[in-house]
Short mmCIF file of C-alpha atoms in Angstrom, two decimals:
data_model
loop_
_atom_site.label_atom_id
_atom_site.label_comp_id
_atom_site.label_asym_id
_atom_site.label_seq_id
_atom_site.Cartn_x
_atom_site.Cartn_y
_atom_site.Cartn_z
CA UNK A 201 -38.81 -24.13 29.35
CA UNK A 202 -41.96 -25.57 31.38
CA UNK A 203 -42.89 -28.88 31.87
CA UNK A 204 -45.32 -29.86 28.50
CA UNK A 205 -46.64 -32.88 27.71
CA UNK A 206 -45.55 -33.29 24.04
CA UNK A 207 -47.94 -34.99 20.99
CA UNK A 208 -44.72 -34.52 18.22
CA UNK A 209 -40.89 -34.14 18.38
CA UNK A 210 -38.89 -34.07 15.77
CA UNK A 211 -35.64 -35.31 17.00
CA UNK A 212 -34.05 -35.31 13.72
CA UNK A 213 -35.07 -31.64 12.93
CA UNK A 214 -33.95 -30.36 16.34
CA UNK A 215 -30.85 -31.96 16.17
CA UNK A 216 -29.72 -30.58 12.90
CA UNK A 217 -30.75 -27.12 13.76
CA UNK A 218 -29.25 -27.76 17.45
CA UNK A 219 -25.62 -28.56 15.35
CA UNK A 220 -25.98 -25.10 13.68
CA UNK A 221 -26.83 -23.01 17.00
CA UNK A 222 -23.26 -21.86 17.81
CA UNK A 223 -22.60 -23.71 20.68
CA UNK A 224 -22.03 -22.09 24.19
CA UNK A 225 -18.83 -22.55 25.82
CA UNK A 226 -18.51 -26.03 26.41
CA UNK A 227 -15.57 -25.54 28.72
CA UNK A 228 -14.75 -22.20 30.98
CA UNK A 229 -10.98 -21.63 32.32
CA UNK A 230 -10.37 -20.39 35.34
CA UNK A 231 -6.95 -18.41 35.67
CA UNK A 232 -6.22 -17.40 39.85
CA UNK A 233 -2.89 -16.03 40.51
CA UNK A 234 -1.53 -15.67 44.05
CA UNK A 235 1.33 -14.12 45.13
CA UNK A 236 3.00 -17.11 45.62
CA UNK A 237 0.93 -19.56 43.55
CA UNK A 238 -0.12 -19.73 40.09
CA UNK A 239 -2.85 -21.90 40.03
CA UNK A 240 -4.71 -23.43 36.94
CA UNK A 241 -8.22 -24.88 36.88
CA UNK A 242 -10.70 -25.87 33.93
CA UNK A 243 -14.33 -26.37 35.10
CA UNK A 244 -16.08 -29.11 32.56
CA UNK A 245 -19.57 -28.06 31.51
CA UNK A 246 -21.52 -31.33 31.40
CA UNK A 247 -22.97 -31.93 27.27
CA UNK A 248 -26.22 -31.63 26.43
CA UNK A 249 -28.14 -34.95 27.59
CA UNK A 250 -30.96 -34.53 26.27
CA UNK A 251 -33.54 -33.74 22.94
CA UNK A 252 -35.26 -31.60 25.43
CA UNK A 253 -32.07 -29.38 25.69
CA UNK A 254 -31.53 -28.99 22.83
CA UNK A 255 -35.32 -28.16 21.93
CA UNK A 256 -34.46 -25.35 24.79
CA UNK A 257 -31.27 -23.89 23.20
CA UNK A 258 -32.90 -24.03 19.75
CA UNK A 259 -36.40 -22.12 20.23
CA UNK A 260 -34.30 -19.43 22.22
CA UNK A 261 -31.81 -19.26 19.42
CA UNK A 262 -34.63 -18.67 16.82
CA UNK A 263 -36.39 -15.93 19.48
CA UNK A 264 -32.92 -14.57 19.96
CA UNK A 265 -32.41 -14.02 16.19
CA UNK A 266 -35.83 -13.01 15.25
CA UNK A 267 -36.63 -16.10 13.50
CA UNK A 268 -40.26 -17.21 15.23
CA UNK A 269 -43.24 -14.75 14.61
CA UNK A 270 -46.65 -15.16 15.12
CA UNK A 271 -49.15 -16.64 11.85
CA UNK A 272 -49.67 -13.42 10.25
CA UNK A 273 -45.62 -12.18 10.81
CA UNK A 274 -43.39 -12.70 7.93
CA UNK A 275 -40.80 -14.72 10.00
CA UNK A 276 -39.27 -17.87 8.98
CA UNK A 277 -40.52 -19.83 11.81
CA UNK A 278 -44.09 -19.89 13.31
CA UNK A 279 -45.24 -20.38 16.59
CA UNK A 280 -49.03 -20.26 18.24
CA UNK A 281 -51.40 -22.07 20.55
CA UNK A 282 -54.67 -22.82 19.18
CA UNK A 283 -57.62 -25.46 19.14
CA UNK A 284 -56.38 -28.08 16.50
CA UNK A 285 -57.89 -31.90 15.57
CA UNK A 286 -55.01 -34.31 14.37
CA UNK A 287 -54.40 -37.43 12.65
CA UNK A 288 -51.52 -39.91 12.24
CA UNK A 289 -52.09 -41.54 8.62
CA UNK A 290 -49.67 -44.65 9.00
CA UNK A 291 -49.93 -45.68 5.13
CA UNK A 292 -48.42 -42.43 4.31
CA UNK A 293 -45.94 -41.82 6.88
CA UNK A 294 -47.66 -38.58 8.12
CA UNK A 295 -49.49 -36.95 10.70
CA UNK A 296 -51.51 -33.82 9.77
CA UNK A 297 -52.39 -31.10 12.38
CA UNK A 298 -54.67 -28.81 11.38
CA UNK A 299 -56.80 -25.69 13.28
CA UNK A 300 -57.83 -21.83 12.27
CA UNK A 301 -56.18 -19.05 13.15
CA UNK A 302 -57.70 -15.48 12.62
CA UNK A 303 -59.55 -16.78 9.41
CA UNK A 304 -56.39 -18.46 7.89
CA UNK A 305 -56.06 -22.56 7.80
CA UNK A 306 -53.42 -23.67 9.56
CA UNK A 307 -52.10 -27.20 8.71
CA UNK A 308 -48.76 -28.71 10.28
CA UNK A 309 -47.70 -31.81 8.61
CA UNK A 310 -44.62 -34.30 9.49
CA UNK A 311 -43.34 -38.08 10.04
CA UNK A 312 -45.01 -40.22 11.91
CA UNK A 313 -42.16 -41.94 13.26
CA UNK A 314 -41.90 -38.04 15.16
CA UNK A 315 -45.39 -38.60 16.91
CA UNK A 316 -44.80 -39.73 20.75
CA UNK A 317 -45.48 -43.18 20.50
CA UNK A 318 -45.65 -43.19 17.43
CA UNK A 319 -44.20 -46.19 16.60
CA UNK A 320 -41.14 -47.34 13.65
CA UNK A 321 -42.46 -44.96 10.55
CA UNK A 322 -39.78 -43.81 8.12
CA UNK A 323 -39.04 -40.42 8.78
CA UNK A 324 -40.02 -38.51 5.63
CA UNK A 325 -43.12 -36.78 6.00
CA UNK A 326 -41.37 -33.73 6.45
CA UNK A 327 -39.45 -33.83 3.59
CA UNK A 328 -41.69 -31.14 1.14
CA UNK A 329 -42.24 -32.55 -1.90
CA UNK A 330 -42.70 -36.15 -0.52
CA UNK A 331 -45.52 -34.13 2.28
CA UNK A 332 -47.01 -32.03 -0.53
CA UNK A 333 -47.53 -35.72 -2.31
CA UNK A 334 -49.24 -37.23 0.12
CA UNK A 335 -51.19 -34.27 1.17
CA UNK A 336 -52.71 -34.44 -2.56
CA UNK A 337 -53.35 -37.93 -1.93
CA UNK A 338 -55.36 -37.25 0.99
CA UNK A 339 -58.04 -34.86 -0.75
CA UNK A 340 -60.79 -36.08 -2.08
CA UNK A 341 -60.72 -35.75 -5.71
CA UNK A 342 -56.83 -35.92 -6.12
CA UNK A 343 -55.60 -34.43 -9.17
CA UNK A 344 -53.45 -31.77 -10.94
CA UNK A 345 -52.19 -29.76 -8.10
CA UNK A 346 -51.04 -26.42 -8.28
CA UNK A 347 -51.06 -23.31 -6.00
CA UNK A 348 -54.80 -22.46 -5.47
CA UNK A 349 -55.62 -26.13 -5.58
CA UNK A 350 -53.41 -26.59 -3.13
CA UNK A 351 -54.02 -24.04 -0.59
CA UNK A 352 -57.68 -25.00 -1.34
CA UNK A 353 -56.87 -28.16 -0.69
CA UNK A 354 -54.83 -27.87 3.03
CA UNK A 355 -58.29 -26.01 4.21
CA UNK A 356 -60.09 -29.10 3.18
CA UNK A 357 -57.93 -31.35 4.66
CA UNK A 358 -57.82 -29.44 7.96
CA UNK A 359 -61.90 -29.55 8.10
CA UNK A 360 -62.35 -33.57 7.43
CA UNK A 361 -59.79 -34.55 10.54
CA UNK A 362 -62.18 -36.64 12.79
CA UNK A 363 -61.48 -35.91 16.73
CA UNK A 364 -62.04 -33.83 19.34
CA UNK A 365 -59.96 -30.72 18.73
CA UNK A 366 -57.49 -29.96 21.65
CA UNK A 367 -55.37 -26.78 22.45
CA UNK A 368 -51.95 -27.05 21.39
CA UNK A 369 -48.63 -24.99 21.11
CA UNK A 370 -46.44 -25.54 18.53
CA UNK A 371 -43.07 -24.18 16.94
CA UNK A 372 -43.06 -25.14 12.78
CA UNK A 373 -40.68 -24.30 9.96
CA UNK A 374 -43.03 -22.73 7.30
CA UNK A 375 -43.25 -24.32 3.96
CA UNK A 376 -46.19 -22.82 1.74
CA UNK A 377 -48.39 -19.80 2.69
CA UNK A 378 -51.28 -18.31 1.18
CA UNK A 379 -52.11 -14.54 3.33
CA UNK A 380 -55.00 -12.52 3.50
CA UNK A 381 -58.54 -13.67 4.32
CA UNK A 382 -59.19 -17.65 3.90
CA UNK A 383 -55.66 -17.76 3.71
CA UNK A 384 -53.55 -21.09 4.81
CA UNK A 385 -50.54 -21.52 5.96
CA UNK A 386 -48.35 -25.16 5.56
CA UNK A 387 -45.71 -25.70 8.21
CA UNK A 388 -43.28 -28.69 9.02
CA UNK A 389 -43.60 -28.71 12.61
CA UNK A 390 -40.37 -29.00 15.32
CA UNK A 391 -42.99 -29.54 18.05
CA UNK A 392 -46.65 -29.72 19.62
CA UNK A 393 -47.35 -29.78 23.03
CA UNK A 394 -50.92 -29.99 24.63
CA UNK A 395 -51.40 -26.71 26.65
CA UNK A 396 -53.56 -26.91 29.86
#
């Protein structure tokens, strides 16, 4: 993986998909046999020091196994680099990303505790219902929420993030997804990186 200068990590989402990866051989034996010597050797493979590792071995996991698609793919997993404005709401927990893609809304939402210097937050903004929540709480006119409302909603959202917008990449689980044209699409992010 290149050198990126990451905006969010989520440390506890990569290491619960990282325990589920199977693991490479942590260990490889080494069996020589001379003629007059049977000799036994086990190299150690050193463990995983690292988030950033595991980050690694996870993303190519989830490109290995067809998992990560582009907006529009029907994968589980979405990945892109696009011009997105961002904010960490600290009363809620949350930080919202949020850009366009091909006419659809895209809007990443997780903890703020995940956000690079982001301080002690609870980590629960990525837990759905309690991000859906707080996402309603963030519109406008909160009220009764349901599925064109919401989708409605995330493009609303998206637009009223103050900020510069900035080119980022980003890997996210997706949680809610409205296709076609003025579509949105809700995803719990794993990471975003700035991209030069």
């Amino acid at each position: 993986m290149s050198l990126k200068y990451y905006l969010y990590l989520s440390h506890l989402k990569i290491g619960l998909l990282a325990a589920q990866v199977a693991s490479s051989a942590q260990h490889e034996t080494e069996l020589a046999v001379d003629l007059k010597v049977v000799r036994y050797s086990r190299k150690a493979v050193l463990p995983e020091r690292h988030d950033l590792d595991k980050l690694e071995k996870v993303v190519r996991h989830l490109q290995d196994a067809d998992q990560i698609g582009a907006a529009y793919e029907d994968r589980p997993y979405v990945q892109a680099c696009l011009e997105m404005r961002w904010q960490v709401f600290p009363t809620a927990g949350i930080v919202v990303f949020a850009g366009t893609l091909d006419d659809q809304a895209v809007v990443l939402g997780g903890s703020a505790s995940h956000v690079i210097g982001g301080g002690d937050a609870e980590p629960v903004g990525s837990v759905p219902p309690y991000l859906f929540r707080k996402l309603q709480e963030l519109r406008p006119d909160p009220g009764e929420f349901d599925d064109e409302r919401f989708h409605e909603s995330l493009a609303q959202i998206g637009a009223a993030l103050p900020g510069p917008a900035q080119r980022v990449e980003f890997v996210a689980k997706r949680l809610a997804e409205k296709p076609g044209p003025n579509g949105t699409l809700l995803g719990s992010p794993i990471y975003v990186a700035l991209v030069d």
